[in-house]
Coordinates of C-alpha atoms and ligand atoms in Angstrom, one line a residue:
X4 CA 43.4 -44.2 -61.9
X5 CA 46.9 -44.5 -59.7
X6 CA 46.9 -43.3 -57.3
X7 CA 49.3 -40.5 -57.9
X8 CA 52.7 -39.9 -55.5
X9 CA 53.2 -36.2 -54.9
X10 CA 57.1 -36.2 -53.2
X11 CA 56.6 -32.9 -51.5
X12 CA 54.2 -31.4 -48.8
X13 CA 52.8 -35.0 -48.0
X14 CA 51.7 -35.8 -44.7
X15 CA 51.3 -39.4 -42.8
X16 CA 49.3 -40.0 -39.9
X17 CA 50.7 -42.5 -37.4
X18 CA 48.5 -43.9 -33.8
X19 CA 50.5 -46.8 -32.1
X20 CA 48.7 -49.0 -30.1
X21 CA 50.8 -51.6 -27.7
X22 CA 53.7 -51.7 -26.4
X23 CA 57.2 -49.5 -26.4
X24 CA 58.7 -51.6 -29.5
X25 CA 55.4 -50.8 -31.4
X26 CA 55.8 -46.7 -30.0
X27 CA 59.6 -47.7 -31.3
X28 CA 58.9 -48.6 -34.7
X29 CA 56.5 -45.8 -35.0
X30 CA 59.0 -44.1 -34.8
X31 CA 61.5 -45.4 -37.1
X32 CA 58.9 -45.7 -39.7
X33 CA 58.0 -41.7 -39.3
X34 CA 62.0 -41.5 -39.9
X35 CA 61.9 -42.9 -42.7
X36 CA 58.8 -41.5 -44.3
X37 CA 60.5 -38.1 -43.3
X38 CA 64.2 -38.8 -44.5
X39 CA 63.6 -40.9 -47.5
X40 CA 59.8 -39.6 -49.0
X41 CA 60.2 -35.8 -47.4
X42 CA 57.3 -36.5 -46.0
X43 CA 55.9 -34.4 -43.1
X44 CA 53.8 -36.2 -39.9
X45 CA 50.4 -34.4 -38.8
X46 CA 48.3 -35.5 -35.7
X47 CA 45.2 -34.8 -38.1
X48 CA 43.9 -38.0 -39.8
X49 CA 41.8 -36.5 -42.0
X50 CA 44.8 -34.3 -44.1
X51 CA 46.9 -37.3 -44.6
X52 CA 48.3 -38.6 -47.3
X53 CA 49.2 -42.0 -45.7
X54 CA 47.4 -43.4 -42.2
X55 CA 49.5 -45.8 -40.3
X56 CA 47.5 -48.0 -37.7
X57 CA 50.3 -49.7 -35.6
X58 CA 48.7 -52.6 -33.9
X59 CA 48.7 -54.8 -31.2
X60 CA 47.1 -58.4 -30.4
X61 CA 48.5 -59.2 -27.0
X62 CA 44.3 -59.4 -26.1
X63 CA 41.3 -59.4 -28.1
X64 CA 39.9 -56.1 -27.1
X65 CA 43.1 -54.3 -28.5
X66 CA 43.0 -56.7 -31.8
X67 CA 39.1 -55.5 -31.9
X68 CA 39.8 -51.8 -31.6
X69 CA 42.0 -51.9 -35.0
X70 CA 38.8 -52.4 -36.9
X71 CA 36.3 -50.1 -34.6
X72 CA 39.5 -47.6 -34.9
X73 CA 39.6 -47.5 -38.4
X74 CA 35.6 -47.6 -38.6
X75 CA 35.5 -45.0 -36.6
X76 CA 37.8 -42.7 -38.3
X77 CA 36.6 -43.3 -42.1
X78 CA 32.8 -42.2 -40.4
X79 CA 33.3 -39.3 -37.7
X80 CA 36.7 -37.9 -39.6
X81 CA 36.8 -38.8 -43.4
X82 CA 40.3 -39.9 -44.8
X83 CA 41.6 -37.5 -47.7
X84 CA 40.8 -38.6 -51.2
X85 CA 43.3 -40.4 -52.1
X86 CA 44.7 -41.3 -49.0
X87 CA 46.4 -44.8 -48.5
X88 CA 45.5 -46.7 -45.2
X89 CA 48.1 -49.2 -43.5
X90 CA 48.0 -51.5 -40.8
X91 CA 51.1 -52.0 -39.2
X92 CA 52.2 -54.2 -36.2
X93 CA 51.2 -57.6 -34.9
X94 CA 47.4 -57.5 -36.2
X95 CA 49.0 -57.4 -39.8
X96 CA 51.6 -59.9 -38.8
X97 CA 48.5 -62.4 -37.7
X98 CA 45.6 -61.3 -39.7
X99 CA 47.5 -61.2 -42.9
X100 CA 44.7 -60.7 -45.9
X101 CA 42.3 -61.2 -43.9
X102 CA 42.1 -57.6 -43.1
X103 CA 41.5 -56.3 -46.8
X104 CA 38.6 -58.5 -46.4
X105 CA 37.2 -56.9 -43.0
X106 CA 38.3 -53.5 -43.5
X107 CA 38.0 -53.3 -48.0
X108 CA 39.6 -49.5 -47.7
X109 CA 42.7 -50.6 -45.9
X110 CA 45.5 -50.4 -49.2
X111 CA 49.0 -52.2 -46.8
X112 CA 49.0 -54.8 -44.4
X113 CA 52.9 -54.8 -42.8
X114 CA 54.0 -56.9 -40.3
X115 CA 56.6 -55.4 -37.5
X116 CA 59.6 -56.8 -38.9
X117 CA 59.3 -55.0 -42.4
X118 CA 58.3 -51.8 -41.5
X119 CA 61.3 -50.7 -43.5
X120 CA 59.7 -51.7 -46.4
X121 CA 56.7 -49.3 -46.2
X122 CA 58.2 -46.8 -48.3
X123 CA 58.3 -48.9 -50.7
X124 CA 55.2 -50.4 -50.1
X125 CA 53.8 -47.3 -50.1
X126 CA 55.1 -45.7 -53.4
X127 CA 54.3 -49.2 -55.0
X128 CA 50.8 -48.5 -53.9
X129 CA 50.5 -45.2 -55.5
X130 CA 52.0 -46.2 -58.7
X131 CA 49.7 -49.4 -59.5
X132 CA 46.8 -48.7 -57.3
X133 CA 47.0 -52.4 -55.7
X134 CA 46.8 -53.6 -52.6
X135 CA 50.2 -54.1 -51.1
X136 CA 51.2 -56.7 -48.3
X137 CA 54.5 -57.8 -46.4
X138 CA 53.9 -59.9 -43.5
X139 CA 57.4 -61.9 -43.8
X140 CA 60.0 -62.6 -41.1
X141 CA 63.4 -61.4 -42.7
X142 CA 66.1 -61.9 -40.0
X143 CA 66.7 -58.6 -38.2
X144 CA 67.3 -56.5 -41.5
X145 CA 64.8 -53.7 -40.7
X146 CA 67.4 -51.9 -38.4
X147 CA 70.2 -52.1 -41.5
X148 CA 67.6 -50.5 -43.4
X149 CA 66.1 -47.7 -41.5
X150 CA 67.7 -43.9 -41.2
X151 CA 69.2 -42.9 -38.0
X152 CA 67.0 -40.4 -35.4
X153 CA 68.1 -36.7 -36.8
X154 CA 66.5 -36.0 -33.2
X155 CA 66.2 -38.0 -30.2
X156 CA 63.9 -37.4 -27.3
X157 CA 65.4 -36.9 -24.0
X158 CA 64.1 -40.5 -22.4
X159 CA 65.2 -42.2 -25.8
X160 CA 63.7 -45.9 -26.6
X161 CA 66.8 -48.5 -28.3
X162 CA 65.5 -51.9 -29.5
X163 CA 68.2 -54.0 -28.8
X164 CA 66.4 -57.5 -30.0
X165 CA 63.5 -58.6 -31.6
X166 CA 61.1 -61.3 -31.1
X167 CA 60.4 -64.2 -28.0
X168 CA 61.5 -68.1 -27.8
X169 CA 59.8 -68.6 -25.0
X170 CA 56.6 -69.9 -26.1
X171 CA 54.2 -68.6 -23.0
X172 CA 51.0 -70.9 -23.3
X173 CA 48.5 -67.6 -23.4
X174 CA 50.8 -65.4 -25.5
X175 CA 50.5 -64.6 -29.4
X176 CA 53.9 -62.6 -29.5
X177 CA 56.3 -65.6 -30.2
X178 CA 53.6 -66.2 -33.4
X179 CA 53.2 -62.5 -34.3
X180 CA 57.0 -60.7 -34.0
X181 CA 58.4 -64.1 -34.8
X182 CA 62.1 -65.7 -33.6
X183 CA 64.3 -64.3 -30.8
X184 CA 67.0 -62.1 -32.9
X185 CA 69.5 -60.0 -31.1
X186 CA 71.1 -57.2 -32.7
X187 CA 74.7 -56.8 -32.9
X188 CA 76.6 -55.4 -30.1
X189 CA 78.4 -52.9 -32.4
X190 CA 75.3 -51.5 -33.9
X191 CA 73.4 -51.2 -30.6
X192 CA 76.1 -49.2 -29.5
X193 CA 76.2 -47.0 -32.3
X194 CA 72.6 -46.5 -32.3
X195 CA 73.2 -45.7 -28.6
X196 CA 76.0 -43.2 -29.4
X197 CA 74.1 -41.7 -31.7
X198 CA 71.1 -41.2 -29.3
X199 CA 73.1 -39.1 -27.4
X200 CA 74.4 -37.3 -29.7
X201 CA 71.2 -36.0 -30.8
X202 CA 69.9 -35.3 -27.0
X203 CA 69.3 -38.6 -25.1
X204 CA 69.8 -38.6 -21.6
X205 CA 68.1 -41.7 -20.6
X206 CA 67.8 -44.8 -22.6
X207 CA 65.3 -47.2 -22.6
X208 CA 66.5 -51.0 -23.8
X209 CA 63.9 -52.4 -25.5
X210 CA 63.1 -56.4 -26.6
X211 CA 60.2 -58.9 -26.2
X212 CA 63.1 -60.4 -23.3
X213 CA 65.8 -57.9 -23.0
X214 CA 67.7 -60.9 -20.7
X215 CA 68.0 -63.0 -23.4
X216 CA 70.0 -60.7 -25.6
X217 CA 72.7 -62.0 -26.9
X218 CA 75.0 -58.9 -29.1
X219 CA 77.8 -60.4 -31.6
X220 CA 81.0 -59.0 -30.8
X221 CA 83.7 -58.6 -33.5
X222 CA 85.7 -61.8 -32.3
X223 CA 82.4 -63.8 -32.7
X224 CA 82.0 -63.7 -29.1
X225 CA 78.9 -62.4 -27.5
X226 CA 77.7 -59.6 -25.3
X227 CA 75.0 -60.3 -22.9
X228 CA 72.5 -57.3 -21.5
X229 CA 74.8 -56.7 -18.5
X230 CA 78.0 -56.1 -20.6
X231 CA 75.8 -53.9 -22.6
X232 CA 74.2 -51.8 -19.9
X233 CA 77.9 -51.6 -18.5
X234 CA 79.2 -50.3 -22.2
X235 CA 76.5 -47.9 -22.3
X236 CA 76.4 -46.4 -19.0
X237 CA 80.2 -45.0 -19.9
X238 CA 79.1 -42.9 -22.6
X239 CA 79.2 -39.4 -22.2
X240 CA 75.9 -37.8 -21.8
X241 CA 74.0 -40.8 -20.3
X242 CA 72.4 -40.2 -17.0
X243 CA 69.5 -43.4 -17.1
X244 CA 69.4 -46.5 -18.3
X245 CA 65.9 -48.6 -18.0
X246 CA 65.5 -51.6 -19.7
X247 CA 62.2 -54.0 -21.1
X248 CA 60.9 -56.3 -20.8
X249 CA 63.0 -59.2 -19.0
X250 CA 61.9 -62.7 -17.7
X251 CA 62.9 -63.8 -14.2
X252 CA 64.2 -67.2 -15.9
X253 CA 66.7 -64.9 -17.1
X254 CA 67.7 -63.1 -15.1
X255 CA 71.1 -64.0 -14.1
X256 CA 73.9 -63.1 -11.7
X257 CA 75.6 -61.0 -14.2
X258 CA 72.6 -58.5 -14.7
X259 CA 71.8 -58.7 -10.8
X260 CA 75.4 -57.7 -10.3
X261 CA 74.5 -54.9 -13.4
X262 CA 72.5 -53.2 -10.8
X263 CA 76.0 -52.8 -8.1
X264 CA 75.6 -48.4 -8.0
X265 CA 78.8 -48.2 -9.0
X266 CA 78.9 -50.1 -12.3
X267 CA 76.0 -48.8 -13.9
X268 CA 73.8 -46.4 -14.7
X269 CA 70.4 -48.2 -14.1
X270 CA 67.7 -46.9 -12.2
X271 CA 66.4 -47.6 -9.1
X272 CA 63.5 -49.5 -10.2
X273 CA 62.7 -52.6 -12.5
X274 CA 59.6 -53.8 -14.6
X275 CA 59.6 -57.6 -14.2
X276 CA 56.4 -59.1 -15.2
X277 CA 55.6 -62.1 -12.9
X278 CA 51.9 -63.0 -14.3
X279 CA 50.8 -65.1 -11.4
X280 CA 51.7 -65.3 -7.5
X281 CA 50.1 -69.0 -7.8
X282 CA 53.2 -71.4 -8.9
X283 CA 50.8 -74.1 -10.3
X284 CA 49.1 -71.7 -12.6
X285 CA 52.5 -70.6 -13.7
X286 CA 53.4 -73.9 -14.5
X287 CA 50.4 -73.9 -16.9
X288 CA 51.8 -70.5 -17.8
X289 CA 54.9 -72.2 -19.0
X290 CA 57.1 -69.1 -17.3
X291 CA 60.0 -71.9 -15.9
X292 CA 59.9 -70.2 -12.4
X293 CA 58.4 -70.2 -9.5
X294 CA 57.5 -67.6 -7.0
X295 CA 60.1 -68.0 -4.6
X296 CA 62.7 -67.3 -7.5
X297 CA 61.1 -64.5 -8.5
X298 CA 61.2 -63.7 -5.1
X299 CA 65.2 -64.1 -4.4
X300 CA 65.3 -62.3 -7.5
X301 CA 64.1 -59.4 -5.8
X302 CA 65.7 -59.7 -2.4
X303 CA 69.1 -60.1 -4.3
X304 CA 68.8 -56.6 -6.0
X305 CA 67.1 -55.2 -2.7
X306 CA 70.5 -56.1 -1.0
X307 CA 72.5 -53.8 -3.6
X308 CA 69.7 -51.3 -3.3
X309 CA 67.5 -51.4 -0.6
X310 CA 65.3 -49.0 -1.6
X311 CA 64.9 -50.1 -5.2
X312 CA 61.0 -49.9 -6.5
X313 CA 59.6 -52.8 -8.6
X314 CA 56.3 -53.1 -11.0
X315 CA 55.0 -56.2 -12.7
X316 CA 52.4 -57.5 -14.5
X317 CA 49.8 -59.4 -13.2
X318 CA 47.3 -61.9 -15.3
X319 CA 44.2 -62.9 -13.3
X320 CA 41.6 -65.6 -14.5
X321 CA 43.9 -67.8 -16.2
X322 CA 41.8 -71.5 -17.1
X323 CA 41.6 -73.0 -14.1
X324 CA 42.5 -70.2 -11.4
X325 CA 40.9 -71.6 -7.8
X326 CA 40.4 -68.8 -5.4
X327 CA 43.6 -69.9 -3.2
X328 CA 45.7 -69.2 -6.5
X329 CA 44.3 -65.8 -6.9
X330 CA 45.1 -65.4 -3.0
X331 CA 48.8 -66.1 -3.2
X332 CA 48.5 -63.9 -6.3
X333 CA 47.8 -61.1 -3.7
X334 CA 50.2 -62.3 -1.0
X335 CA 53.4 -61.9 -3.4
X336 CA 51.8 -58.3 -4.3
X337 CA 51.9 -57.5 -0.1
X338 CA 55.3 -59.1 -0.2
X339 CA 56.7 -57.5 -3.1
X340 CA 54.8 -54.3 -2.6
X341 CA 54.8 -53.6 -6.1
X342 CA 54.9 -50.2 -7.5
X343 CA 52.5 -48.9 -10.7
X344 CA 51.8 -51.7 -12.2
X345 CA 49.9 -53.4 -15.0
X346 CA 47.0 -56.4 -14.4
X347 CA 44.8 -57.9 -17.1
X348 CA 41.9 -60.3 -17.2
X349 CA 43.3 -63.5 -19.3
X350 CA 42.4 -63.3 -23.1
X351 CA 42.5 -66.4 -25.1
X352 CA 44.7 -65.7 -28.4
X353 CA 43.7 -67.6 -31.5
X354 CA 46.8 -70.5 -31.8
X355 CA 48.1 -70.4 -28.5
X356 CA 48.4 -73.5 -26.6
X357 CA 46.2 -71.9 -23.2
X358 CA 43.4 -71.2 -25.6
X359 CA 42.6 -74.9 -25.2
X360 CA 42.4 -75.4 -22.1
X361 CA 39.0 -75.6 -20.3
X362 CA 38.2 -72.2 -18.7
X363 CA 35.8 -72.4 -16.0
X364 CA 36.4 -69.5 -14.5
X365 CA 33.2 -67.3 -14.3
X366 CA 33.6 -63.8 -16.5
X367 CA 32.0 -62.3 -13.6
X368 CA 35.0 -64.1 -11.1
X369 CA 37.4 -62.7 -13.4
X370 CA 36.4 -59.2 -13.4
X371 CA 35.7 -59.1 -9.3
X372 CA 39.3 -60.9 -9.1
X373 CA 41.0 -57.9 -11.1
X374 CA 39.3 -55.3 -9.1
X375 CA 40.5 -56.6 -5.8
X376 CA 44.0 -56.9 -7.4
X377 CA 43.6 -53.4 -8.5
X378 CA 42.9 -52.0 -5.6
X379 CA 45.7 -53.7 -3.9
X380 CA 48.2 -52.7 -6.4
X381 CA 46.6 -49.3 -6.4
X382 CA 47.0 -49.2 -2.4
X383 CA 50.8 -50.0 -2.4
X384 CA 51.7 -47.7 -5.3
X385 CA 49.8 -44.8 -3.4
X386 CA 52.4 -46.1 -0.1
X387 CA 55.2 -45.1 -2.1
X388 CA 53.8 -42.0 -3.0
X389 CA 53.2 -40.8 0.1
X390 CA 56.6 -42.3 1.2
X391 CA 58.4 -40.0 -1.9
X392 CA 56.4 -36.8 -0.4
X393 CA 59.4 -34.5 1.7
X394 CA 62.1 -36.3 -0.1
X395 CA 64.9 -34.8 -2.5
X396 CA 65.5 -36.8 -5.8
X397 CA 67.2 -36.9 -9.5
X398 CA 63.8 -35.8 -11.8
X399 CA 65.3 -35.9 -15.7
X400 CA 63.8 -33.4 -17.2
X401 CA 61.8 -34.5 -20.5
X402 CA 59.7 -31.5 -21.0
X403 CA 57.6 -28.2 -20.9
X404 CA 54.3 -29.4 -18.4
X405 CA 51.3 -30.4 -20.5
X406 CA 49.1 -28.5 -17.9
X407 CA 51.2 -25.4 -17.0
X408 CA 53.3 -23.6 -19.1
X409 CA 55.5 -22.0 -16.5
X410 CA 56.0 -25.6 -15.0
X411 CA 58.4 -28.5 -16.4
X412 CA 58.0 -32.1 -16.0
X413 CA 60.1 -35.2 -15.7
X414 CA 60.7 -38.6 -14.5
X415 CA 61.8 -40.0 -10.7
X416 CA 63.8 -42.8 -10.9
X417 CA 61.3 -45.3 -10.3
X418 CA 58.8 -42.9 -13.3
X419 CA 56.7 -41.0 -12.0
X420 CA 55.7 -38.4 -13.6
X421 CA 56.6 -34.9 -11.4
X422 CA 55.6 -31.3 -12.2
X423 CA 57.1 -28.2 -11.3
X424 CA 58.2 -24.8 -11.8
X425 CA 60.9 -24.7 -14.0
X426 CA 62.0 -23.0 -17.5
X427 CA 62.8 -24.5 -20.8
X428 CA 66.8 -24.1 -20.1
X429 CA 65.9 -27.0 -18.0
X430 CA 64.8 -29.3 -20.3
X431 CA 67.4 -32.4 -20.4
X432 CA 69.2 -31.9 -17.2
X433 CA 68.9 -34.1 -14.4
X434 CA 67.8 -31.9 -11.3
X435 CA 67.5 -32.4 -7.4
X436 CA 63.5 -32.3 -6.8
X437 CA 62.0 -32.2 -3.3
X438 CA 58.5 -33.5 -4.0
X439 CA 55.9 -31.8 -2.7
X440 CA 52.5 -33.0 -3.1
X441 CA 50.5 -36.4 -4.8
X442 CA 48.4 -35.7 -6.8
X443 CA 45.9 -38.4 -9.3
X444 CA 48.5 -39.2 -11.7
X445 CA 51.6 -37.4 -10.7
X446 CA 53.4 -35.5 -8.3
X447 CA 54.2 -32.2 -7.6
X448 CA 57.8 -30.8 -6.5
X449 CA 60.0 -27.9 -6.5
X450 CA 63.8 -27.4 -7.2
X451 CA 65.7 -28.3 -4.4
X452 CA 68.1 -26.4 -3.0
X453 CA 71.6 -27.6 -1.4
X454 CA 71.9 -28.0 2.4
X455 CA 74.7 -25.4 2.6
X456 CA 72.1 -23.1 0.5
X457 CA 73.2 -22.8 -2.6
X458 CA 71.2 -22.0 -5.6
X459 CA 68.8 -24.8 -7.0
X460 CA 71.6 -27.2 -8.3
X461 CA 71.8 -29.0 -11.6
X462 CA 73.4 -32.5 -11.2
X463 CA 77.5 -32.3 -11.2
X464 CA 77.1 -34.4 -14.5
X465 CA 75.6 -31.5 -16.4
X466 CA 78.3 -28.9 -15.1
X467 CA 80.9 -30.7 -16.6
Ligands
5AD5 N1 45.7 -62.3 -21.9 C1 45.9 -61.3 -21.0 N2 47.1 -60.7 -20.8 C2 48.1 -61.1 -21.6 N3 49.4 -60.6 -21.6 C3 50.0 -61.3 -22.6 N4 49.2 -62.2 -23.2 C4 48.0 -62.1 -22.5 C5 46.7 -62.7 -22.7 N5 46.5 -63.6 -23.6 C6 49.9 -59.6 -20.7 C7 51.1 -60.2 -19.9 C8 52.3 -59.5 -20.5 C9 51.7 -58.2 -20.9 C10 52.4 -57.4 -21.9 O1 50.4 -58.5 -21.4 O2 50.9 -59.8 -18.5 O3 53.4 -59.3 -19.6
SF4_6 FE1 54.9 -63.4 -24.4 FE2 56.1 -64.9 -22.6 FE3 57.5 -64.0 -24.7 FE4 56.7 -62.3 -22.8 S1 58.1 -64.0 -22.5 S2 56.5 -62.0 -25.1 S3 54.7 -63.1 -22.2 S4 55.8 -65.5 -24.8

């Protein structure tokens, strides 16, 4: 029997795994299940109509829990009758058919560059009761093809290009999200005008490497990330701009000069992954830089903003990682003191050109290795913490506090989460926060008050 398509009161589950451009194209495809087939989302996986895995493979562990996710669901939660199972993201892109075979109940496979063709994947499922599949590499068309946000969250995520050239020897993304494609200049900005308009105040850029994009202008000449950050920061409404992920082999003059105060609207912090401290093992990396660039990199911004914070992330038992790598490793994280950050034991990816290479490193070398990184990171990130406690800062507002509900919580500059009494009114304004107190995960702070006494104070942008 077909499976049948009832247009109204369906629901679709959606869990993104990953990275922001997977939480990005969650959300685009909940758009467009909402605009196009009135359907409704529900965070119960057992009363929908459709359930959307979005997937990642950066490391086998997250390409493992697809299977044990799904597994786990059909047992402990039961799909509806009827309900039609996807898998979204790069697992579909490089498991393909393979996963009908592995998981027989899963009805699409869709890789992250069609994901505006589940709806009709979807209703083509329903109407013939086969197995649909569309794993392809069109060039850039999903964002032609998807609706516009009706509603934009106040920290808003804007993928400005999709896929990576540069062919790092342990990564699978260059093989799962395919060619480096930037989005036109015009379109990003629309997209970014229309962000606002629906209640962005912060805007995150978003691309496998953001430094590399390259926007067509209407004369045929191009727009690079720095004359886009510039273009956006003079919209009205915009208070932040973050962007990610770059490469420091791209990052060029124009983008450090991006981060002049008075040009742009960029936070004080930036996410710049350097993988290793070690330059041999990033030679064997294939990142094209070495420390001491990464390095200037730093010290060049740190001269236009002294006090600007910087996280990374960190891969430890790469094949061949001697103990003296590991240790420059953690010298560049004393030199850099690098804020939260992310560190992960190397993972061999099926096809990549690392996965060859002889790995002698001992699990058990790896897994002490990360620890002691950990603990480093985890020592300098508390630093900072402690350094933020007594100080005054911009906090954007993003919402009502998941803990308290007579609290509101937003973001420092260099995102941290911060609690603190507050109302709703509050929500999307930028505010002057003295932080207060550290705490696990986050901080605590209160609205601060100007010098000369004034009321708690809303930034000057908002009272325009
Ligand atoms: N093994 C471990 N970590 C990896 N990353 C990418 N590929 C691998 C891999 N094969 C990490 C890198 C990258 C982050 C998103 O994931 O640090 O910056
Ligand atoms: Fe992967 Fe390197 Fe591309 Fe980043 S730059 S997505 S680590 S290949």
């Amino acid at each position: 029997m077909a499976r049948q398509m009832q247009t109204s009161s369906q629901r679709y589950f959606i869990k993104t795994q990953g990275c922001q451009m997977n939480e990005r194209d969650s959300e685009m495809m909940g758009n467009q299940l909402q605009q196009q087939h009135q359907m409704q989302p529900t965070t119960n996986v057992s009363e929908a109509d459709l359930v959307i895995l979005n997937t990642c493979s950066i490391r086998e562990k997250a390409q493992e829990k697809v299977f044990s996710e799904l597994g786990r669901w059909k047992k402990s939660l039961g799909y509806k009758e009827n309900a039609v199972i996807a898998v979204a993201g790069c697992v579909a892109s490089q498991e393909a058919e393979q996963i009908f075979k592995r998981a027989p109940f899963v009805q699409i496979v869709i890789g992250p560059q069609t994901i505006h063709r589940l709806g009709d994947l979807y209703s083509a499922c329903r109407r013939t009761n086969q197995k649909q599949i569309d794993v392809s590499f069109p060039a850039i068309e999903k964002f032609d093809h998807l609706p516009m946000n009706t509603r934009s969250n106040i920290s808003a995520y804007l993928t400005i290009m999709e896929g990576c050239n540069k062919f790092c020897s342990y990564c699978i993304v260059p093989y799962t999200r395919g060619e480096e494609i930037s989005r036109n200049f015009s379109d990003v900005m629309h997209e970014a005008k229309s962000l606002v308009q629906t209640g962005a105040r912060e805007i995150i850029l978003l691309g496998q490497n953001v430094n590399d994009y390259y926007g067509k202008l209407h004369d045929d000449t191009e727009a690079n990330l720095a004359l886009l950050i510039t273009a956006i920061s003079q919209l009205n409404g915009i208070e932040r701009i973050r962007f990610t992920t770059s490469h420091p082999q791209a990052f060029d003059e124009t983008l450090i000069e991006a981060y002049d105060p008075a040009q742009t609207k960029l936070c004080n912090h930036l996410h710049l992954p350097v993988q290793s401290g070690s330059n041999r093992i990033l030679k064997k990396m294939k990142r094209d830089y070495t420390v001491e660039h990464y390095i200037s990199i730093i010290e060049r911004l740190r001269d236009k903003r002294p006090n600007l914070r910087v996280s990374t992330d960190i891969i430890v038992g790469f094949p061949g990682e001697t103990e003296s790598d590991f240790e420059a490793t953690m010298q560049l994280v004393d030199t850099i003191k690098f804020d939260q950050s992310f560190s992960f034991i190397y993972s061999p990816r099926p096809g990549t050109p690392a996965s060859e290479l002889i790995d002698e490193v001992p699990l058990s070398t790896k897994k002490e290795r990360l620890a002691r990184l950990q603990q480093r990171l985890k020592y300098h990130a508390n630093q900072i913490a402690n350094e933020m406690i007594g100080e005054t800062m911009p906090v954007l507002v993003e919402g009502i506090s998941k803990k308290r509900k007579n609290e509101i919580s937003g973001r420092t500059e260099n995102n941290r989460i911060v609690n603190f009494p507050g109302t709703a009114a509050h929500i999307g304004t930028m505010l002057s926060v003295q932080i207060t107190e550290k705490q696990e995960n986050s901080l605590r702070g209160r609205i601060a008050a100007f010098h000369d006494n004034r009321q708690p104070v809303i930034s000057a942008s908002e009272c325009a």
